[in-house]
XYZ file of C-alpha atoms in Angstrom:
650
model
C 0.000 0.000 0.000
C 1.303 3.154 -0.923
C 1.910 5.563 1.421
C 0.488 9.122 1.976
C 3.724 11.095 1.467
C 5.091 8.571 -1.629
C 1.612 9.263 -3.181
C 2.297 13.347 -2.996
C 5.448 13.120 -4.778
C 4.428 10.848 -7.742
C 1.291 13.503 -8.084
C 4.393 16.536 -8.024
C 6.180 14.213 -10.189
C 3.164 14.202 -12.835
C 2.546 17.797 -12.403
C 5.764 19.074 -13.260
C 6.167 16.785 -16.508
C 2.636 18.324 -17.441
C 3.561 21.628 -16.655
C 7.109 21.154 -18.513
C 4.923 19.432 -21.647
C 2.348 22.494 -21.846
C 5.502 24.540 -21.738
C 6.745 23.357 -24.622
C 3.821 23.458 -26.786
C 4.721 25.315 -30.694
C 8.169 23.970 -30.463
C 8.892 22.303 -33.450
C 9.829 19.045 -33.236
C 13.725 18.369 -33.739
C 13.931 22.062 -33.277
C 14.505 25.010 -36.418
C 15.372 24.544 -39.251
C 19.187 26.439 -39.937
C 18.415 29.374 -42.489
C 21.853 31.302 -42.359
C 24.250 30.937 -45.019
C 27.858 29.911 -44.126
C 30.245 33.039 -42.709
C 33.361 33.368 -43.985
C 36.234 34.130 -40.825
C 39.045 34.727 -42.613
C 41.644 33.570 -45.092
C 45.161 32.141 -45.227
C 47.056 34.620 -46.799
C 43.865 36.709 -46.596
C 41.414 38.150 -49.220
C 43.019 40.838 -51.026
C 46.200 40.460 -49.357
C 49.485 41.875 -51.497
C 53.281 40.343 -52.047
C 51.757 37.081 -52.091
C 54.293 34.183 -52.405
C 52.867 30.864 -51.203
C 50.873 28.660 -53.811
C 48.189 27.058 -51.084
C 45.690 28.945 -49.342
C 43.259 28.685 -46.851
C 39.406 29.991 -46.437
C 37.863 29.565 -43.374
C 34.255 29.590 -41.798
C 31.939 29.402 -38.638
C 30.614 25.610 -39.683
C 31.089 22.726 -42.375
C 30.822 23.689 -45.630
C 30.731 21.458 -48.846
C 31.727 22.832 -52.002
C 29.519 21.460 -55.133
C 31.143 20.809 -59.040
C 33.695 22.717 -58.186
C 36.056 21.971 -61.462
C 33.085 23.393 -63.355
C 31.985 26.248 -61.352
C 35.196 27.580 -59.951
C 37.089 29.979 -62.138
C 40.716 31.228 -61.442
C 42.226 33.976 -63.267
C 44.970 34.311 -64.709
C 44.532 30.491 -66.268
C 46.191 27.907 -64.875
C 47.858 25.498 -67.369
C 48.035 22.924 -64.533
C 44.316 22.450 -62.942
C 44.846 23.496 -59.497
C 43.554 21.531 -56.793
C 40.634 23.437 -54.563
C 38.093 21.181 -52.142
C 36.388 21.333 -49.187
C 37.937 20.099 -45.742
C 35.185 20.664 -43.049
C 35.105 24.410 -42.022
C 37.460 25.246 -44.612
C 38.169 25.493 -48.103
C 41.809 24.554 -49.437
C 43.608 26.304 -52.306
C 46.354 24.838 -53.917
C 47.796 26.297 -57.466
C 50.250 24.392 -58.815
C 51.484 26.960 -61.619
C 53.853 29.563 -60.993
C 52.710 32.617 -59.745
C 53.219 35.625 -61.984
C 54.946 38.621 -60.193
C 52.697 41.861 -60.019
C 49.266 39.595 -61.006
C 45.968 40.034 -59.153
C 44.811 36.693 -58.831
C 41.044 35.947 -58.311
C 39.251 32.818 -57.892
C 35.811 33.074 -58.494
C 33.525 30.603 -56.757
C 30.156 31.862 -58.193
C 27.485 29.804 -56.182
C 29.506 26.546 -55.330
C 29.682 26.959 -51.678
C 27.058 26.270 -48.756
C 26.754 25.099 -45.667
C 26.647 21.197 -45.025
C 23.528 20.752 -43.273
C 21.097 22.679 -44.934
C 22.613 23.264 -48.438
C 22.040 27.175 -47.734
C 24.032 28.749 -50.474
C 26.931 31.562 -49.784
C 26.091 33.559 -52.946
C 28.617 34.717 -55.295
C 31.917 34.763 -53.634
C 35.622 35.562 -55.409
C 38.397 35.515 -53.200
C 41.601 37.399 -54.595
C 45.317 38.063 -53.805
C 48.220 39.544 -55.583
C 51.790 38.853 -55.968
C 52.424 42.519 -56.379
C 51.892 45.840 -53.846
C 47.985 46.500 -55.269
C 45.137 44.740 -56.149
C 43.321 45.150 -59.478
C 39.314 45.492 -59.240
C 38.167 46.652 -62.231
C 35.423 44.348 -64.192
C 34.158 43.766 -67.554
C 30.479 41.660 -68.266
C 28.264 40.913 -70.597
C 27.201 37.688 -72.510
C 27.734 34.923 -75.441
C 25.179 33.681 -77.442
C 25.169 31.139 -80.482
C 26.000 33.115 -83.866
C 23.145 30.883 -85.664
C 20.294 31.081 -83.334
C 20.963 33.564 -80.046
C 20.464 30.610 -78.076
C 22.653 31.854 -74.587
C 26.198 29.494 -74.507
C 26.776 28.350 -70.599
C 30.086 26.856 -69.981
C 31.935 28.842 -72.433
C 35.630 30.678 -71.119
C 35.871 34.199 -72.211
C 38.566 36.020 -71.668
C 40.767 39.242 -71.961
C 44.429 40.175 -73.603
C 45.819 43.560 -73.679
C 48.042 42.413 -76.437
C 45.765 43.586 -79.178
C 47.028 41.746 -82.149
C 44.854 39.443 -84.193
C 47.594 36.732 -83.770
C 47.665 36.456 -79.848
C 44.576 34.223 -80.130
C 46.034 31.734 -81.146
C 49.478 31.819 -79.816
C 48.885 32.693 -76.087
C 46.830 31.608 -73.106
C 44.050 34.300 -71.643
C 45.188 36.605 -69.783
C 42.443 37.233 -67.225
C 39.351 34.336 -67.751
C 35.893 33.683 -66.822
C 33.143 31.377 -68.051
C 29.898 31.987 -68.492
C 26.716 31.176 -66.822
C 23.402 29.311 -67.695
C 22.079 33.015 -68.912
C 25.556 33.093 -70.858
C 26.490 35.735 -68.992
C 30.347 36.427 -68.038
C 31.998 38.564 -65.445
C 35.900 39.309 -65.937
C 37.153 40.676 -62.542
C 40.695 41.295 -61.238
C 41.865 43.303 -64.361
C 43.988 46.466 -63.949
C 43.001 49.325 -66.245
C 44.293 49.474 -70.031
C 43.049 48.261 -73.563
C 42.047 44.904 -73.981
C 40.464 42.962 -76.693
C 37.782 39.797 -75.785
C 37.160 36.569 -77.026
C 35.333 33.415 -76.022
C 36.271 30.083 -76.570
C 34.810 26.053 -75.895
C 38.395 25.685 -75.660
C 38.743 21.410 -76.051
C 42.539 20.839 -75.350
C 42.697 23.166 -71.800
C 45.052 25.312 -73.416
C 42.936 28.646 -73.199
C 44.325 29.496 -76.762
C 42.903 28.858 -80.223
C 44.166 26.298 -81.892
C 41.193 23.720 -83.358
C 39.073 24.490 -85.759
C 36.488 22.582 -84.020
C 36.532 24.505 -80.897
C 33.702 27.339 -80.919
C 35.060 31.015 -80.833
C 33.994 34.500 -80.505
C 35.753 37.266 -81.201
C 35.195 41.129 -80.898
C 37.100 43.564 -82.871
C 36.543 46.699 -80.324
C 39.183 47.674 -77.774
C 37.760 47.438 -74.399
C 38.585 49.628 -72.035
C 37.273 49.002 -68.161
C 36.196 51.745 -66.085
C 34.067 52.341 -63.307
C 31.258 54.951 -61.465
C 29.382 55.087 -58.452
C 26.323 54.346 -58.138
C 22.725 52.819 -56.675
C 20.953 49.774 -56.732
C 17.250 48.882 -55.430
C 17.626 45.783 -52.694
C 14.739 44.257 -52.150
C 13.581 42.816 -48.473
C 11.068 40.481 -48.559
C 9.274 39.322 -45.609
C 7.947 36.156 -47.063
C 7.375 35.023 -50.681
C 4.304 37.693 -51.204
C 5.006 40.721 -48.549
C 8.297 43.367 -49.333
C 9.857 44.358 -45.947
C 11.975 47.168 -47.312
C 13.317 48.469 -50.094
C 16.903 49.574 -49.810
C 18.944 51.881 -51.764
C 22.564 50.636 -51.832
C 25.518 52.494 -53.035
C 27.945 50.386 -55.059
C 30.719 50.191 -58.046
C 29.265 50.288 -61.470
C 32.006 48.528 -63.516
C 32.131 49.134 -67.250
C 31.212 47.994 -69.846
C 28.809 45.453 -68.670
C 26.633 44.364 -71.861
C 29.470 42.923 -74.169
C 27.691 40.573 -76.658
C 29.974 38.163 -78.578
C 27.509 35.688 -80.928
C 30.055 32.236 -81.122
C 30.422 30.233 -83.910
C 32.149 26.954 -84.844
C 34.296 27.604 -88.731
C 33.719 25.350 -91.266
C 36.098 22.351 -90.893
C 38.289 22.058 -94.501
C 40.376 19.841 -93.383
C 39.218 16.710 -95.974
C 39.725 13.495 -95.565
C 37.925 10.038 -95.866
C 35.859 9.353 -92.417
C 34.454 6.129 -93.381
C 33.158 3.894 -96.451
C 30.455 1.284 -96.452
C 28.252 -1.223 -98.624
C 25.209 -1.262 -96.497
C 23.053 -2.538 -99.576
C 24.533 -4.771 -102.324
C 23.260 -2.564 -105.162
C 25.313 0.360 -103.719
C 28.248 1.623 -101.911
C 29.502 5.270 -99.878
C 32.178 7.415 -99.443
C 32.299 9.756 -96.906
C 34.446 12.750 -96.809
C 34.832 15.220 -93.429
C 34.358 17.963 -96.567
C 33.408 18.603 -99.957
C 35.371 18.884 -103.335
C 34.226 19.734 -106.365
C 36.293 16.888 -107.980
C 34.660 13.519 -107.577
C 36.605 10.864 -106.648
C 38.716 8.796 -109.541
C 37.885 5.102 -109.169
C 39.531 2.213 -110.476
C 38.095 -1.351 -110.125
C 40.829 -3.733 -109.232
C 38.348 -6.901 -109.652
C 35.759 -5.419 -111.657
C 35.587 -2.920 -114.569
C 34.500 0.157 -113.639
C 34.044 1.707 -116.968
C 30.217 2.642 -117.227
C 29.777 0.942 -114.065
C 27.860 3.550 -111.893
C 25.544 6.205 -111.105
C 27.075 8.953 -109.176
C 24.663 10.942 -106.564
C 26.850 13.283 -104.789
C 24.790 15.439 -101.894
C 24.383 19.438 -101.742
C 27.573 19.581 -99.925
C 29.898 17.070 -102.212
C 30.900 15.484 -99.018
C 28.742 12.361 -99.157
C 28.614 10.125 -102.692
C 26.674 7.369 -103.563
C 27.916 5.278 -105.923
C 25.040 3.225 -107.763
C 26.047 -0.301 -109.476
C 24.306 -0.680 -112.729
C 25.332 -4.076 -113.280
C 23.190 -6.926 -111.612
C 26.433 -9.051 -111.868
C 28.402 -6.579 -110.047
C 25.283 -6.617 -107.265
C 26.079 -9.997 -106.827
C 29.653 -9.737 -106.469
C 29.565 -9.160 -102.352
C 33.682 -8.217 -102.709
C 34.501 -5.120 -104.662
C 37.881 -4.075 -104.493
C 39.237 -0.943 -105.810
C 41.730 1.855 -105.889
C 40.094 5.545 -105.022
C 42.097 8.878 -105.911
C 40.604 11.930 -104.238
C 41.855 15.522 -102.638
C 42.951 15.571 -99.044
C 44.587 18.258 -96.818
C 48.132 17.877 -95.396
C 48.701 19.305 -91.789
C 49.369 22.754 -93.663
C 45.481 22.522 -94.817
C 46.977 22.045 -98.597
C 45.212 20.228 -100.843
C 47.408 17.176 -102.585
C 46.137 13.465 -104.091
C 45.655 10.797 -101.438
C 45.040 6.925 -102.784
C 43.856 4.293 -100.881
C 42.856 1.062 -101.754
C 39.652 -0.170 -100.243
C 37.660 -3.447 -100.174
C 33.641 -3.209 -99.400
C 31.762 -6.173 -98.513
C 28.335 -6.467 -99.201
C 26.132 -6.635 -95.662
C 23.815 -8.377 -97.593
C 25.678 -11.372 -98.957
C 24.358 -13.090 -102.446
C 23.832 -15.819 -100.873
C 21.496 -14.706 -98.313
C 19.470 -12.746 -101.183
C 19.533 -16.017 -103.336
C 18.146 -17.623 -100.268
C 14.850 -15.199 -99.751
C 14.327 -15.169 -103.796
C 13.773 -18.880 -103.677
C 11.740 -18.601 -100.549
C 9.749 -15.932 -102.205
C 9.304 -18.427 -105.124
C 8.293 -21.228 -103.470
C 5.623 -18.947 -101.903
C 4.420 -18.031 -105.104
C 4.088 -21.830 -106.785
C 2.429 -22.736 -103.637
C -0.394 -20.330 -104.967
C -0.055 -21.438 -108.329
C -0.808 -24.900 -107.109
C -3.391 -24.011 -105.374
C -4.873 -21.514 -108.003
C -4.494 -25.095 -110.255
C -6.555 -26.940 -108.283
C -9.228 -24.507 -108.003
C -9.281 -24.020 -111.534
C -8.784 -20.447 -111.168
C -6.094 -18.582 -113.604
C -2.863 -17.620 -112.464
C 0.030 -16.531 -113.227
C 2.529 -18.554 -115.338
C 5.544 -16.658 -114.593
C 6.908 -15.812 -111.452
C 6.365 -11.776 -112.102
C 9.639 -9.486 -111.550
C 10.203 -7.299 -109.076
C 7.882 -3.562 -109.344
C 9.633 -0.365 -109.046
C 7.542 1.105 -105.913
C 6.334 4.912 -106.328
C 5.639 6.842 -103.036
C 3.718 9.665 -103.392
C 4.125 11.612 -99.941
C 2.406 14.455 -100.000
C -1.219 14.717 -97.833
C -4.353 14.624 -99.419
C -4.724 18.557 -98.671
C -1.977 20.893 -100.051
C -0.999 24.514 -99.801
C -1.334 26.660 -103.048
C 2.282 27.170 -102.922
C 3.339 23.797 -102.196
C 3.814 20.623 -105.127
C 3.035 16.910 -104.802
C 6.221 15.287 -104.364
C 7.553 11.639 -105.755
C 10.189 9.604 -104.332
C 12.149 6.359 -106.025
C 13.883 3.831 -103.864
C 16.216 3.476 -106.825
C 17.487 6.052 -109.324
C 15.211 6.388 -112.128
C 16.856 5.120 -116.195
C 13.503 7.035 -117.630
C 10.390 8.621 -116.517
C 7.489 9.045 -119.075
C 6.018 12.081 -119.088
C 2.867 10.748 -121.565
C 1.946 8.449 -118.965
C 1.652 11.291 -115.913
C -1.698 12.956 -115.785
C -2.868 15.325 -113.958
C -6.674 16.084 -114.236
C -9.064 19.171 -111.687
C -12.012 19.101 -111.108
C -14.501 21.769 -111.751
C -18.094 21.549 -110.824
C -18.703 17.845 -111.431
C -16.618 17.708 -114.798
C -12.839 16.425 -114.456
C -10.053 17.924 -117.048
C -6.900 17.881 -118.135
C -4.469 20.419 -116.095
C -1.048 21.362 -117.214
C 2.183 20.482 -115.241
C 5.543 19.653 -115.122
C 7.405 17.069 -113.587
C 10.988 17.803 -112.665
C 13.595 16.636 -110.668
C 13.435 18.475 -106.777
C 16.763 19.952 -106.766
C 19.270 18.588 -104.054
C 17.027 15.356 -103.853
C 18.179 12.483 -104.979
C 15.246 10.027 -106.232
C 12.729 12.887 -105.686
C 10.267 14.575 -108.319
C 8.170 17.088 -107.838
C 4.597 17.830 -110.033
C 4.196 21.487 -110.482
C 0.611 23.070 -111.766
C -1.178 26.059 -111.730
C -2.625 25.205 -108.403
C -6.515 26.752 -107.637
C -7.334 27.378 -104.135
C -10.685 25.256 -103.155
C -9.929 23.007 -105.962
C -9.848 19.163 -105.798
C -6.899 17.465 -108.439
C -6.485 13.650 -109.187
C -2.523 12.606 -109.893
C -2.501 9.158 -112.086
C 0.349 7.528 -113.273
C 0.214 4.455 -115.714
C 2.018 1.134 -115.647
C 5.486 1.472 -116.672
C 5.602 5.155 -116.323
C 9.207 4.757 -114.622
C 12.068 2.452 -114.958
C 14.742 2.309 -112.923
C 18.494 1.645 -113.635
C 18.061 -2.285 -112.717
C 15.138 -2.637 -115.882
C 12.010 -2.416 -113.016
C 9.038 -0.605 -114.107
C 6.513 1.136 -111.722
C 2.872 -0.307 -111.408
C -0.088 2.097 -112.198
C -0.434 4.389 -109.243
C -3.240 7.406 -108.180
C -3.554 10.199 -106.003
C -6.541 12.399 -104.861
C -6.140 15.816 -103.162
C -7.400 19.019 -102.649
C -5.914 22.546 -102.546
C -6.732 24.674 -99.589
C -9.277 27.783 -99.858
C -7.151 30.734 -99.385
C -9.659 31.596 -96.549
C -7.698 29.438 -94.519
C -4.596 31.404 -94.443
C -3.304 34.341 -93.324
C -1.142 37.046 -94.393
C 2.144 38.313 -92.713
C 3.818 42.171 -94.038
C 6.920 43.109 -92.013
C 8.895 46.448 -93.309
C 12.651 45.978 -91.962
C 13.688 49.264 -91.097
C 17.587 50.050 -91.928
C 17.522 46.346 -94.126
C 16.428 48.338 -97.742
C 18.864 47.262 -100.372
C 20.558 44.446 -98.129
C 19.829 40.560 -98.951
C 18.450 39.700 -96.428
C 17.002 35.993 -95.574
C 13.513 35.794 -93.506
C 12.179 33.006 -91.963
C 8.536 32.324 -90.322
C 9.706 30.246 -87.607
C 7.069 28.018 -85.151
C 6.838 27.639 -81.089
C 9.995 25.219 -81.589
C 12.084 27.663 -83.448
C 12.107 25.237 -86.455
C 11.558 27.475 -90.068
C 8.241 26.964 -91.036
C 8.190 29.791 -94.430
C 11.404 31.787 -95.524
C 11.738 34.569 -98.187
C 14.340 36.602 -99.899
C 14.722 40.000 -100.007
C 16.060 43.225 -100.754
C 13.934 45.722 -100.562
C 13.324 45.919 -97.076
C 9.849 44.177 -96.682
C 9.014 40.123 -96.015
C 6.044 39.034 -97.106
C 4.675 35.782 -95.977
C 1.505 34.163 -97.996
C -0.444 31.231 -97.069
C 0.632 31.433 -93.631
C -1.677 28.497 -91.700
C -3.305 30.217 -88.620
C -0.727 29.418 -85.631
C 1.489 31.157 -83.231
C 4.607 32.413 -85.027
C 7.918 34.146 -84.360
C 10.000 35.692 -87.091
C 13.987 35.833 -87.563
C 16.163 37.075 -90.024
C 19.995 37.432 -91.024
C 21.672 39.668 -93.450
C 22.910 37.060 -96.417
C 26.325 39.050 -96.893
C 27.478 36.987 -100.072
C 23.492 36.773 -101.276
C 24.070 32.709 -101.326
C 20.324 32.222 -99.757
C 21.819 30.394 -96.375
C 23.139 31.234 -93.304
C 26.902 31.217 -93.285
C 29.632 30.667 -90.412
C 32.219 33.261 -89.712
C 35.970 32.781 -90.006
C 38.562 33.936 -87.427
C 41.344 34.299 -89.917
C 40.018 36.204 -92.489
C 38.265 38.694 -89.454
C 35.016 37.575 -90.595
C 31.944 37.554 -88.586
C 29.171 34.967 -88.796
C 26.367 36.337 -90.687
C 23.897 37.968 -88.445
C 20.413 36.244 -86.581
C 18.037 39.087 -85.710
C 14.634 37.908 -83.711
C 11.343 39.664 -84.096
C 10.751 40.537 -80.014
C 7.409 39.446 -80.062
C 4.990 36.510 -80.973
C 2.819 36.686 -84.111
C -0.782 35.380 -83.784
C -2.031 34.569 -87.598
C -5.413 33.651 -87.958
C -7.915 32.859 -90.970
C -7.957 35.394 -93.505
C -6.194 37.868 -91.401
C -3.362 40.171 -92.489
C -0.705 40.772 -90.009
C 1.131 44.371 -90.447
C 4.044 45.381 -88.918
C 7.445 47.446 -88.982
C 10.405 46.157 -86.913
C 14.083 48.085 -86.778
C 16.107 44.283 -86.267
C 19.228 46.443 -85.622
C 17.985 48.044 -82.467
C 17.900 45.581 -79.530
C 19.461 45.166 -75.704
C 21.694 42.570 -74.597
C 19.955 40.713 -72.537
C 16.588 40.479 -75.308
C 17.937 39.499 -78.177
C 15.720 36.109 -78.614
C 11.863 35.641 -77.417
C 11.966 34.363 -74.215
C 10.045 31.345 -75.526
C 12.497 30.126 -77.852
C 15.315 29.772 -75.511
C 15.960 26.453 -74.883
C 19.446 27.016 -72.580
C 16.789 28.456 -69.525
C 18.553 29.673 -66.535
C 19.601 27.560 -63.712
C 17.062 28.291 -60.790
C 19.225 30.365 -57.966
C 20.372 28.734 -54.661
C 18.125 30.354 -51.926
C 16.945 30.266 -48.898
C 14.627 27.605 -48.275
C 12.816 29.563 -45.126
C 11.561 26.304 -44.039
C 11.183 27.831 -40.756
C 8.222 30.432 -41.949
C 6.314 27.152 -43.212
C 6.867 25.462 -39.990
C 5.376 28.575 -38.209
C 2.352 28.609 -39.666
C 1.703 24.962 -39.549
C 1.915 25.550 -35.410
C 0.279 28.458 -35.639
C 2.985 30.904 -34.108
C 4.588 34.123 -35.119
C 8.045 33.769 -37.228
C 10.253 36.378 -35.871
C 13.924 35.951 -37.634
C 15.708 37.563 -35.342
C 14.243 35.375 -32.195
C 15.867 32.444 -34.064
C 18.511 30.144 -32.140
C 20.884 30.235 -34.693
C-alpha cells in the first residue's frame, strides 16, 4: 500500500512533466530549421592580401561547408595550365595552385554559387576571393554575354577572356590573360583586371590550353578595344518578408564597372580539313564514301576486280561530301567483294590540298547468298499459290512476275497553293514518261486535263516534284500508268493514283513586315514556329518580307543579313576577321489567324543585350538560384505561431 507522502510526490512528479509538456507546446519538433548561409572568418594569406608568395591557401568559416562541381563552377584567373587543386575540408576550403605565380598579377578565384553550408545546403552567394603577388590589387570588371551566332540561343560553360596584347595573332598563340566562363544566362563577369586596352574573345576551348588552336573549338571574337572603367552608383535591394510581402526596399551604393553588356555571338568555322571518315556497302546494289568535306572533284575510281568503266551512277549530296555510288550491273550486285583503288583531294597538316590513294575493299552486308536464299523462298511462296490456283481451276500466273519499281507519293491529301506533290524512287530512275503522268481538276462535277511539269526536286536524290497552276478550293487527281518509270536495274513502276485538294485561301493568313535600316541588303527571312524550327522563308532586298499562305498558328519571325546573297546562313571565319552572318529575332509573338493580315514594322538592328531572342524560344533556360529555403516560416504557420527571424537560435 502506498503511502500518503510517496503518493504526494508521484502527483508533483506528474505535475511538473505536465507543466514542462504544456511549456513546450509550438516547439517544433527536432527544433529550427538552420536558415543562415555559411560566414566566412578569414583567409590564409587573406582576401586581397598583397606580395603574395605561397601557392596554397586557406578559407575559413563558422561551420562545415561542402563545395559542389567545383572543377566546373570555380574559375581562377589568370589560367592555370596545370588544374589546381581546390576542395572542401570541413570548415574550410583549401587552395592549392600548382602553376607559378606571376609577379605583379591580381589573382582571383571566383567561386560563383559553389559553396554552402553542409547541413542545410544554404548557399553563400557569389563569392571571389583574390590576392596579388604585387603591392595592389586590381578590381576593375568587364560583363556581358555569349550567345550562339546561328540562333541567339545563350552558350553556358563557355571561357571568355581578356588580352591587352591587341594583335589578331595572340589568339592563337597565347593563353588568356584574365578568364571567366559563363553562366546558364551566358552571362560572363571578368574581374581582377587592372586598367588598359584589352580585346575579348570566347572560346569552348577542347585541349585546356585557353588558346585557339582547333578548328572545331567554338570562338567569338570582338574587334573593339575594351577599355574598363568604373562609377558610383545605386541599386534597389529588395527585403522580402515572405514570398508575397516586401519588408523594405533599400537603396545601396555600389561600383558600377564598365562595360557590362558585351555581346559576342560564337560560332564553330567550317572544318576544310578533308579526308575520308568512313566507307560502307550497307546494300549490295550500292556503296559510300564519306568525306569530313566537300570537293568539287569527284573521286577517280579504279576497279581492281571489276571494270568500272560505265559501271555507276554517281549521286553526290548538296555539300559534295557524301557520294553514292550506284552499281548498274546486276552481276556486279552480286559480287559481295569489290575491291578498288580511289584517288581523291585531301589536306596535309598545312590545310593544302594534294592526291591521297587508298585502296579499299567493301563487302556487301547483304551477302548473295542470303538474297539467293529469300528469292527462292519468295518463289516457293508463289508456286504454292499457283498450285493451289491449279486446283481450283482459277487462272494464275505462269511466270513468277519481276520485281515492281515502288512509287511513293508523300504528300497529304490537302496541299498549300504554294506547295507541289512530291515523288520519291527507292532506286534512281533510267527514264520517266512524261505521256503516262496525268494530272486532271475538277470543276463543278466535270474532271479535265491540267497542265504540269514534272521535274527533278533539286538537291534530292530520287525525288520529283509535279508542279501546276494550283486553284485554291480546288480538288486534283494525280494518275500515273504502268510502266511510267524504270529504274536503272530494268524495273518498271505499277499504275499508281492520287486524290487531293488545294486549300481555300480563306484558310490562311497574311504576314507584311517592313525591316527598317535592311532596304537594299539581302536579307534571308524566316517564319519560324513555337519550336524555333523554319516553317516559311523569303528573300529580299527591298526591305519588306512578305509571308503568304501562312496556316493560322502562333509564329515568331527571324532574319539574317545574307552578306554573299548565297540564300543560307553562313559561319564566320577567325582568320580572315570575318563575322558569322547575323540572326536578328522579331521581339514578339505573331498570332495569324484565318484570312487575317498581319502588319508590322520592326528596326532588327535596335535591340538590348539581354533580349535578343523571345523568351520562348530559348531552350538554354537559366539555372534556378540557390536560396533560402525559409523552411522555418512554413513550420510557423503549420503551429500556428509568429516567425520572428531575429528570435531564431541560430
Amino acid at each position: 500500500m502506498i503511502r500518503r507522502n510517496q503518493l504526494y510526490y508521484i502527483l508533483l512528479t506528474v505535475f511538473v512533466c505536465l507543466l514542462s509538456s504544456c511549456a513546450k507546446m509550438g516547439q517544433p519538433d527536432g527544433g529550427w530549421y538552420d536558415e543562415t548561409p555559411p560566414r566566412i572568418l578569414g583567409a590564409s594569406p587573406a582576401d586581397k592580401a598583397t606580395e603574395v608568395t605561397d601557392h596554397k591557401m586557406y578559407i575559413y568559416f563558422n561551420e562545415f561547408i561542402k563545395l559542389s562541381d567545383a572543377s566546373q563552377k570555380v574559375v581562377v584567373s589568370p589560367p592555370q595550365m596545370e588544374a589546381p587543386d581546390i576542395k572542401d575540408a570541413g570548415k574550410r576550403i583549401i587552395i592549392n595552385l600548382k602553376d607559378s605565380l606571376k609577379p605583379n598579377t591580381t589573382y582571383t578565384i571566383d567561386f560563383s554559387d559553389a559553396i554552402s553550408d553542409n547541413n542545410e545546403g544554404n548557399p553563400l552567394g557569389n563569392y571571389t576571393y583574390s590576392f596579388s603577388t604585387g603591392g595592389e590589387i586590381d578590381t576593375m570588371e568587364v560583363s556581358g554575354y555569349v550567345y550562339e551566332a546561328e540562333n541567339l540561343e545563350p552558350i553556358k560553360g563557355i571561357m571568355v577572356g581578356l588580352y591587352d596584347n591587341l594583335e589578331d595573332s595572340v589568339f592563337r598563340k597565347e593563353p588568356f590573360q584574365r578568364v571567366s566562363r559563363t553562366d546558364s544566362r551566358g552571362r560572363f563577369v571578368i574581374k581582377g583586371i587592372k586598367p588598359g586596352n584589352y580585346r575579348v574573345y570566347a572560346l569552348m576551348d577542347a585541349d585546356g590550353n585557353y588558346l585557339y588552336n582547333q578548328k572545331s573549338e567554338k570562338i567569338a571574337f570582338n574587334r573593339d578595344i575594351i577599355v574598363p572603367s568604373s562609377k558610383p552608383d545605386i541599386r534597389q535591394d529588395t527585403i522580402w518578408r515572405d514570398s508575397l510581402h516586401i519588408e523594405n526596399i533599400l537603396q545601396v551604393p555600389y561600383t558600377h564597372f564598365l562595360p557590362d553588356d558585351i555581346v559576342l555571338r560564337a560560332f564553330t568555322e567550317v572544318q576544310t580539313d578533308r579526308y575520308m571518315v568512313k566507307n560502307e556497302r550497307k546494300e549490295a546494289n550500292r556503296f559510300t564514301l564519306l568525306f569530313s568535306y566537300g570537293d568539287d572533284d569527284l573521286p577517280v575510281i579504279r576497279g581492281l576486280n571489276f571494270n568500272e568503266e560505265g559501271a555507276f551512277l554517281v549521286e553526290a549530296t548538296e555539300k559534295r561530301d557524301t557520294i553514292t555510288y550506284w552499281l548498274r550491273d546486276t552481276l556486279l550486285v552480286n559480287q559481295d567483294t569489290l575491291q578498288m583503288e580511289v584517288q581523291y583531294h585531301a589536306t596535309d597538316t598545312a590545310g593544302i590540298l594534294y592526291t591521297q590513294t587508298d585502296t579499299l575493299t567493301l563487302l556487301s552486308k547483304d551477302p548473295y547468298e542470303k538474297r539467293l536464299k529469300q528469292r527462292e523462298k519468295e518463289y516457293n511462296e508463289w508456286k504454292k499459290k499457283q498450285e493451289k490456283a491449279e486446283k481450283r481451276g482459277e487462272p494464275f500466273q505462269t511466270e513468277m512476275p519481276a520485281r515492281s519499281l515502288g512509287i511513293n507519293m508523300s504528300f497529304a491529301s490537302e496541299i498549300d497553293p504554294d506547295k507541289n506533290p512530291v515523288l520519291s524512287f527507292e532506286t534512281p530512275l533510267e527514264h520517266a514518261d512524261t505521256s503516262k503522268i496525268h494530272l486532271y481538276s475538277k470543276h463543278d462535277t466535270l474532271w479535265y486535263r491540267s497542265p504540269f511539269i514534272f521535274r527533278e526536286k533539286l538537291n534530292k536524290a530520287r525525288t520529283y516534284e509535279v508542279i501546276g497552276e494550283w486553284r485554291p478550293d480546288t480538288e486534283y487527281s494525280l494518275e500515273v500508268d504502268s510502266a511510267a518509270f524504270t529504274d536503272i536495274y530494268g524495273s518498271v513502276s505499277d499504275s499508281a493514283k492520287k486524290g487531293f485538294k488545294v486549300k481555300s485561301n480563306d484558310a490562311y493568313g497574311t504576314i507584311f513586315m517592313t525591316l527598317e535600316g535592311m532596304r537594299g541588303k539581302n536579307v534571308v527571312a524566316q517564319l519560324v514556329n513555337t519550336s524555333d524550327a523554319v516553317v516559311k522563308e523569303v528573300r529580299t532586298n527591298n526591305g519588306n518580307a512578305e509571308f503568304f499562305y501562312v496556316a493560322p498558328n502562333t509564329y515568331y519571325l527571324r532574319i539574317f543579313v545574307d552578306e554573299n546573297n548565297n540564300g543560307k546562313w553562313d559561319t564566320g571565319n577567325y582568320d580572315e576577321g570575318r563575322q558569322a552572318e547575323t540572326i536578328y529575332y522579331y521581339p514578339s509573338k505573331i498570332e495569324c489567324k484565318e484570312k487575317w493580315d498581319y502588319t508590322e514594322t520592326w528596326s532588327p538592328l535596335r535591340g538590348s543585350a539581354t533580349s535578343l531572342k523571345p523568351s520562348e524560344l530559348v531552350k538554354q533556360k537559366a539555372d534556378k538560384a540557390k536560396t533560402i529555403k525559409n523552411r522555418n516560416l512554413e513550420r510557423a504557420k503549420q503551429l500556428g505561431i509568429e516567425y520572428l527571424k531575429e528570435n531564431m537560435p541560430y
